[in-house]
PDB file of C-alpha atoms in Angstrom:
ATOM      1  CA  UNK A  27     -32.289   7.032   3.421  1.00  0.00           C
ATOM      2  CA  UNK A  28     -29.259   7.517   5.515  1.00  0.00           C
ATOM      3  CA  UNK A  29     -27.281   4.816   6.586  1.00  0.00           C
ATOM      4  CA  UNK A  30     -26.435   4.523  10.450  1.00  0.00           C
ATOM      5  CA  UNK A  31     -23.271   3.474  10.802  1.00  0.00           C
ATOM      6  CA  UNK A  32     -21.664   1.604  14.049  1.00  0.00           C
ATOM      7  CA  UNK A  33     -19.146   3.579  15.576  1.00  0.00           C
ATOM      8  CA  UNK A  34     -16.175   1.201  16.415  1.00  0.00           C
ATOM      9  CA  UNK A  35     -15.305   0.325  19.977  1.00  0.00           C
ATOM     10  CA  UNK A  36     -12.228  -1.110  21.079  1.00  0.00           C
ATOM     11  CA  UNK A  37     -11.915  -4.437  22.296  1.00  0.00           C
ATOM     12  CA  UNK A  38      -9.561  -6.311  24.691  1.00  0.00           C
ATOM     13  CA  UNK A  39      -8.522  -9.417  22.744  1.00  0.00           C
ATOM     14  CA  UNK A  40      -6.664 -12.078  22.770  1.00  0.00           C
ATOM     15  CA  UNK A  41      -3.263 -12.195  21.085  1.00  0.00           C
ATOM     16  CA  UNK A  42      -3.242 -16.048  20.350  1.00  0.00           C
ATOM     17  CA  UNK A  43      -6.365 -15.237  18.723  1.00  0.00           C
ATOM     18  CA  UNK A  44      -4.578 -12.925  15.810  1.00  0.00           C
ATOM     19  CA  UNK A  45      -3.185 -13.879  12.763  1.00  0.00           C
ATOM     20  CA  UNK A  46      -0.855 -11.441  10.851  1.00  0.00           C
ATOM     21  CA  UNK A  47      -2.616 -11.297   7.278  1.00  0.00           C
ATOM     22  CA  UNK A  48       0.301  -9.143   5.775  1.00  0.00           C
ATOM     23  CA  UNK A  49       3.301  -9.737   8.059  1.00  0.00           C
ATOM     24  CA  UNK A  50       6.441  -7.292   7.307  1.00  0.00           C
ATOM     25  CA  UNK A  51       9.875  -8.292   8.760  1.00  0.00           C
ATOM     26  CA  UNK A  52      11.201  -5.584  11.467  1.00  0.00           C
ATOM     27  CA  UNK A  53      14.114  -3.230  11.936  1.00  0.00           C
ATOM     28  CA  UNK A  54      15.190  -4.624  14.807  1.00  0.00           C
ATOM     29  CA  UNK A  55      16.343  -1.310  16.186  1.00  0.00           C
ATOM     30  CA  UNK A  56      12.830   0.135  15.508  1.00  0.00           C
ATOM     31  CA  UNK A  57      11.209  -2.342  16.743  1.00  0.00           C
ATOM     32  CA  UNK A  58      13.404  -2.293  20.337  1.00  0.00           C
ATOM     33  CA  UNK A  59      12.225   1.301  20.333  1.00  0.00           C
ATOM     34  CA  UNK A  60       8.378   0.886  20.164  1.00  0.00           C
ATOM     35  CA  UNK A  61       8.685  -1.771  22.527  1.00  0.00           C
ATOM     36  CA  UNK A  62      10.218   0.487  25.498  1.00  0.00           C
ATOM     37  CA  UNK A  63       8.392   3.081  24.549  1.00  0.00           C
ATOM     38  CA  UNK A  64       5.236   0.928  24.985  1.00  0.00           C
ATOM     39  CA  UNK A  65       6.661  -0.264  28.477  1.00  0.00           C
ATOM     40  CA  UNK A  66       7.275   3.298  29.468  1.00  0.00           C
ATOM     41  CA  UNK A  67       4.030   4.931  28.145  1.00  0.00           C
ATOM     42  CA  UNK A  68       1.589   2.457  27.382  1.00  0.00           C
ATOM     43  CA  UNK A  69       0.147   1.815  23.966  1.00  0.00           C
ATOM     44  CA  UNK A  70      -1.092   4.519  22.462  1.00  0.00           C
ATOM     45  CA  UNK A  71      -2.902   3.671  19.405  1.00  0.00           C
ATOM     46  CA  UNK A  72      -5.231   0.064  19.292  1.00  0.00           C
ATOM     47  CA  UNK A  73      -4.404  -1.836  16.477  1.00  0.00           C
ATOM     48  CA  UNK A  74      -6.784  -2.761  13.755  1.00  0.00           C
ATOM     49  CA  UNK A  75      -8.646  -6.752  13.381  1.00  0.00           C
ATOM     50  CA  UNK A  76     -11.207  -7.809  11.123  1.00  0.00           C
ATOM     51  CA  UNK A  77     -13.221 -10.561  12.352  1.00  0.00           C
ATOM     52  CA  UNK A  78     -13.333 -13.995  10.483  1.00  0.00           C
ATOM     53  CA  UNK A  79      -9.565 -15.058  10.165  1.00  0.00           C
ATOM     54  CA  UNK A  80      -8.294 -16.981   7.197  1.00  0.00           C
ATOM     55  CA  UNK A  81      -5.990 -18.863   9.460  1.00  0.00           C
ATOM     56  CA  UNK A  82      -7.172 -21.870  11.553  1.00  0.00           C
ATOM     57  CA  UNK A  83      -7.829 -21.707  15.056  1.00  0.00           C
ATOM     58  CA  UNK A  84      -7.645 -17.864  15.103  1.00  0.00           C
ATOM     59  CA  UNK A  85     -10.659 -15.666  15.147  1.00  0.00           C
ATOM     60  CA  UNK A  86      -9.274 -12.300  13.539  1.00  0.00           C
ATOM     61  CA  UNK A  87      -7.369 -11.017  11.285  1.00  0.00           C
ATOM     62  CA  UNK A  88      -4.357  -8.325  11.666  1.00  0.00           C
ATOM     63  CA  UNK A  89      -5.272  -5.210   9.596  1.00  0.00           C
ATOM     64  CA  UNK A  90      -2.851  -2.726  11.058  1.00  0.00           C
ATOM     65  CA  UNK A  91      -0.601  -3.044  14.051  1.00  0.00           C
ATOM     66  CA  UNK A  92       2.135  -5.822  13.809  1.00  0.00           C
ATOM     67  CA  UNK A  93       4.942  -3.837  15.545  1.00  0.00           C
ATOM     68  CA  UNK A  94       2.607  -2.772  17.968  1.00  0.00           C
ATOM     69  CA  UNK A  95       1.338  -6.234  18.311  1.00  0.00           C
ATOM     70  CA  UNK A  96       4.637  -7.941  18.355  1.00  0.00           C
ATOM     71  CA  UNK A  97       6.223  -5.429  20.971  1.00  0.00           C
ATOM     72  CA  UNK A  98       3.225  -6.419  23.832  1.00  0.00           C
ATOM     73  CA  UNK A  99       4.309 -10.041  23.055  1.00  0.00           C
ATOM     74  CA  UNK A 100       7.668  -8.970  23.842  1.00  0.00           C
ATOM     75  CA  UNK A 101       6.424  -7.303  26.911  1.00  0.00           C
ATOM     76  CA  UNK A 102       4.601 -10.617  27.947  1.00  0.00           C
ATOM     77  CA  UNK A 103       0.886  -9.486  27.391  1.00  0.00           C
ATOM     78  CA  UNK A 104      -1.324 -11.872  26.512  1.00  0.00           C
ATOM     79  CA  UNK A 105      -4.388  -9.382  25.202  1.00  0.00           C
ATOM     80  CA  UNK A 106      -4.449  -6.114  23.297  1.00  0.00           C
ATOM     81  CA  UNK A 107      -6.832  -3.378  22.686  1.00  0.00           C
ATOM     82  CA  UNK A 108      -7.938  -3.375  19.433  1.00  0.00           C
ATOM     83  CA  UNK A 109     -10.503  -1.875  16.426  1.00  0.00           C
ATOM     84  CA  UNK A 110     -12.829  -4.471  15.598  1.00  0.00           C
ATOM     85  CA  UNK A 111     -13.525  -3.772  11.945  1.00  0.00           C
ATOM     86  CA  UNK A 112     -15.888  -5.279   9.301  1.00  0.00           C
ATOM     87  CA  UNK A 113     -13.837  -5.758   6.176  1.00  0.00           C
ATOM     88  CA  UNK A 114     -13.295  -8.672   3.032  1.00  0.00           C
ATOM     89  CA  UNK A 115     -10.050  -9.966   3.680  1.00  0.00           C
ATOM     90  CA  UNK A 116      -8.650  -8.126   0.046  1.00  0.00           C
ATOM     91  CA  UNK A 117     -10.266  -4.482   2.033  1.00  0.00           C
ATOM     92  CA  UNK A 118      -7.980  -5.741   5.150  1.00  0.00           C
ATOM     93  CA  UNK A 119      -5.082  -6.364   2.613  1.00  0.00           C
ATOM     94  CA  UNK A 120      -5.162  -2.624   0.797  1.00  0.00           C
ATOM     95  CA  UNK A 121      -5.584  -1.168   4.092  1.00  0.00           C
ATOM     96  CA  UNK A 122      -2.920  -2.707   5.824  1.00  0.00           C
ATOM     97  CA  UNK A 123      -0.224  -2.170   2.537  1.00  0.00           C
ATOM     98  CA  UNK A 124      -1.664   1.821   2.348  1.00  0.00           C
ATOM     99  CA  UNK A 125      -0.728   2.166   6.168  1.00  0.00           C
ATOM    100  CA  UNK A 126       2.532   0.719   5.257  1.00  0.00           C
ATOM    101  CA  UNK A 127       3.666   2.927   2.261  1.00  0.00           C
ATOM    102  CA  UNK A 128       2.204   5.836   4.786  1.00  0.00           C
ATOM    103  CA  UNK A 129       4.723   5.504   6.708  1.00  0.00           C
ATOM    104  CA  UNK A 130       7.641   8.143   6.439  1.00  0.00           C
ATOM    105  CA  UNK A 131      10.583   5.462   6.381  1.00  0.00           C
ATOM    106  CA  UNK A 132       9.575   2.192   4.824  1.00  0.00           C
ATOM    107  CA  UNK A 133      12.524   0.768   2.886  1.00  0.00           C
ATOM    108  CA  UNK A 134      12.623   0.445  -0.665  1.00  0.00           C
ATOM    109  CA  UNK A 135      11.909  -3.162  -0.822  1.00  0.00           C
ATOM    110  CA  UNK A 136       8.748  -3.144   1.747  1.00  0.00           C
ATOM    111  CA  UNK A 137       7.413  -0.339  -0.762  1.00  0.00           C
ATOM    112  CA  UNK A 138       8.004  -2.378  -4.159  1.00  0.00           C
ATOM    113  CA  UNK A 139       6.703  -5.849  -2.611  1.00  0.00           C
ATOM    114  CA  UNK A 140       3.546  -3.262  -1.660  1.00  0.00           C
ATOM    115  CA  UNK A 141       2.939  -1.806  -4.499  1.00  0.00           C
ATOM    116  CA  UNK A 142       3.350  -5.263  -7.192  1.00  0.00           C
ATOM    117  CA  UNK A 143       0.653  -6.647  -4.557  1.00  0.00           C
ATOM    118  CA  UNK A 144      -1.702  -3.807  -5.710  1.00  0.00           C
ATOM    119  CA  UNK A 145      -0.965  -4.121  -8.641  1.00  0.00           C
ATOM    120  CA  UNK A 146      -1.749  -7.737  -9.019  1.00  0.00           C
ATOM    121  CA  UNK A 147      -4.840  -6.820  -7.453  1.00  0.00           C
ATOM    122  CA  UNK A 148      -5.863  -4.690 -10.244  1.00  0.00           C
ATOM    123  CA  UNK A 149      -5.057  -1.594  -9.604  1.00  0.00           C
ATOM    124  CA  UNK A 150      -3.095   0.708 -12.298  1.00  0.00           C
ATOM    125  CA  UNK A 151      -0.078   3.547 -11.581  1.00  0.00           C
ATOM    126  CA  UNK A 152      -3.004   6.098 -11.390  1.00  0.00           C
ATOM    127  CA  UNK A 153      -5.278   4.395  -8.963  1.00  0.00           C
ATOM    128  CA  UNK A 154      -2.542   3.024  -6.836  1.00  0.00           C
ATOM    129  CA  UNK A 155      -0.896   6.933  -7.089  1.00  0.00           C
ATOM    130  CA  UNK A 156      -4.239   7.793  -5.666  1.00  0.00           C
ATOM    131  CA  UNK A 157      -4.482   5.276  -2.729  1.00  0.00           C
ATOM    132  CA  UNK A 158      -0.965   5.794  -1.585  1.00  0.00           C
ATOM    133  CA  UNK A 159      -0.052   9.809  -1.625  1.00  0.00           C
ATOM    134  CA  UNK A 160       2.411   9.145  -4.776  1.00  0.00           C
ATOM    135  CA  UNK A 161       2.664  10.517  -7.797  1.00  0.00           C
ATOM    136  CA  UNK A 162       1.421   8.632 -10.901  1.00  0.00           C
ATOM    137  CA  UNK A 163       5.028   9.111 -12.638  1.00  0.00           C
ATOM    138  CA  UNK A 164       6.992   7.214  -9.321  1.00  0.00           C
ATOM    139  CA  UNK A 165       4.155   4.492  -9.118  1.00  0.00           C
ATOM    140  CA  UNK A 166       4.892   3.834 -13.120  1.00  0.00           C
ATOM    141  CA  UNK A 167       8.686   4.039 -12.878  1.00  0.00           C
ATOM    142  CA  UNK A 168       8.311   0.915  -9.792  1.00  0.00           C
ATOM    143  CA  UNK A 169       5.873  -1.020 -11.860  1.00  0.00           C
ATOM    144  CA  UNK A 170       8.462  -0.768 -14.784  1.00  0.00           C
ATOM    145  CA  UNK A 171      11.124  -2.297 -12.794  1.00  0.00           C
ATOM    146  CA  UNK A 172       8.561  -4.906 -11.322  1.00  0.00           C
ATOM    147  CA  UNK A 173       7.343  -5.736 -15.173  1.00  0.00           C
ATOM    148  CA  UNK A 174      10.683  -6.354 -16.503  1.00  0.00           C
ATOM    149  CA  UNK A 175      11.922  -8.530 -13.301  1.00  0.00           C
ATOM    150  CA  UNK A 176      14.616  -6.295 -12.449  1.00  0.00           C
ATOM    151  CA  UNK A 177      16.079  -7.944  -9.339  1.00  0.00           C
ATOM    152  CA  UNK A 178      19.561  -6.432  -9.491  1.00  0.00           C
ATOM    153  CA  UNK A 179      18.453  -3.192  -9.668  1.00  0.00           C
ATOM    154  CA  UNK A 180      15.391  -3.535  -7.471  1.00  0.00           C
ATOM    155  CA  UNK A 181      18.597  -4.735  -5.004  1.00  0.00           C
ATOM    156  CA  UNK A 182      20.470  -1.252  -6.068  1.00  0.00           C
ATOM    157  CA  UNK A 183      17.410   1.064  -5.334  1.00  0.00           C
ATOM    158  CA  UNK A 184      17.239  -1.072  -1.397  1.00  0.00           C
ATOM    159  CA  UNK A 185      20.899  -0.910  -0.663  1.00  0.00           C
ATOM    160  CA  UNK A 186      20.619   3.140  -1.940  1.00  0.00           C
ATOM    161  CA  UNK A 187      23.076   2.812  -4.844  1.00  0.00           C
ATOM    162  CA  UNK A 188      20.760   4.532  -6.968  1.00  0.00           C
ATOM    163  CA  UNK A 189      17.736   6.216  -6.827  1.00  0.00           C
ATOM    164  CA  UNK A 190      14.314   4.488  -7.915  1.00  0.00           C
ATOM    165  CA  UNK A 191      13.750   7.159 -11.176  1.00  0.00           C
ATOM    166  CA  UNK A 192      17.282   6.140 -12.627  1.00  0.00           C
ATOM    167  CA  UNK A 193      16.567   2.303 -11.912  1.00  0.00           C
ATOM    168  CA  UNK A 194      13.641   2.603 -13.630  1.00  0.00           C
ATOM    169  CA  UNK A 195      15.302   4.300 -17.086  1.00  0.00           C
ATOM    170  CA  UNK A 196      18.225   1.916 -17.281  1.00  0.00           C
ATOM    171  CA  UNK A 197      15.293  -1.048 -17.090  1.00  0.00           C
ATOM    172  CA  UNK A 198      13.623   0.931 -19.328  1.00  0.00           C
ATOM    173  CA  UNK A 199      16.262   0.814 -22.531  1.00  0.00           C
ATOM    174  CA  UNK A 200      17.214  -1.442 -24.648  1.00  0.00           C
TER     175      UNK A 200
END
């Protein structure tokens, strides 16, 4: 028998009533940039909530949207339109780190905090290579430099010293 399934509506909600479940730290400069663009144009996209918060006093949970989110704040709105989705809070999690490393420019560091998460979620190179868009051989060459605690280099790959493969084989030799 088929399932029927809801299609989602957006809702006008209350920003006090969000908490960030995966909060990233901004560019600054990108951020400035969705935030007059969102006070020129509007706001295109509605971000994405799960009801049920893990935080007390709030009543959902930030899937997707935190830039979005944290440019109306700076706009002074007090509610935003958002997808109202019904999701376990680890479901909310892996959707809001795949939306992340989707993104064209994360920075190195955003992508290997990311990808450990998965990984201490349970997920191997292939299955997170399958989630994210990546190839299995650049998902194992991050998850060698996350194994062997790699900081300095991890610190190389973000500043762009080196590139993430030849990290990787210098952690990866004796």
């Amino acid at each position: 028998m088929k399932k029927d399934k809801k299609k989602a509506q957006i809702q006008m909600i209350a920003i006090e009533q969000i908490h960030i479940l995966n909060p990233r730290v901004r560019n600054q400069k990108v951020f400035k940039s969705i935030a007059t663009n969102i006070n020129m144009v509007g706001l295109k996209r509605p971000i994405t909530v799960k009801k049920g918060s893990t935080a007390e006093g709030k009543e959902y949970d930030l899937v997707c949207g935190q830039g979005r989110m944290e440019a109306l704040i700076a706009c002074g709105q007090k509610k935003i339109p958002a997808i109202v989705i019904d999701a376990s809070e680890e479901e909310a999690l892996m959707m809001s780190l795949v939306e992340n490393l989707a993104r064209r420019h994360h920075r190195s560091l955003d992508l290997l905090q990311a990808l450990e998460v998965m990984q201490k979620q349970g997920y191997d190179a292939k299955a997170i290579a399958e989630k994210t868009g990546m190839t299995v051989e650049y998902i194992h060459a991050v998850l060698i430099l996350l194994e062997k605690g790699e900081e300095r280099l991890l610190a190389a790959v973000e500043s762009g010293q080196i590139p993430i493969s030849v990290a990787a084989k210098i952690a990866d030799t004796p």
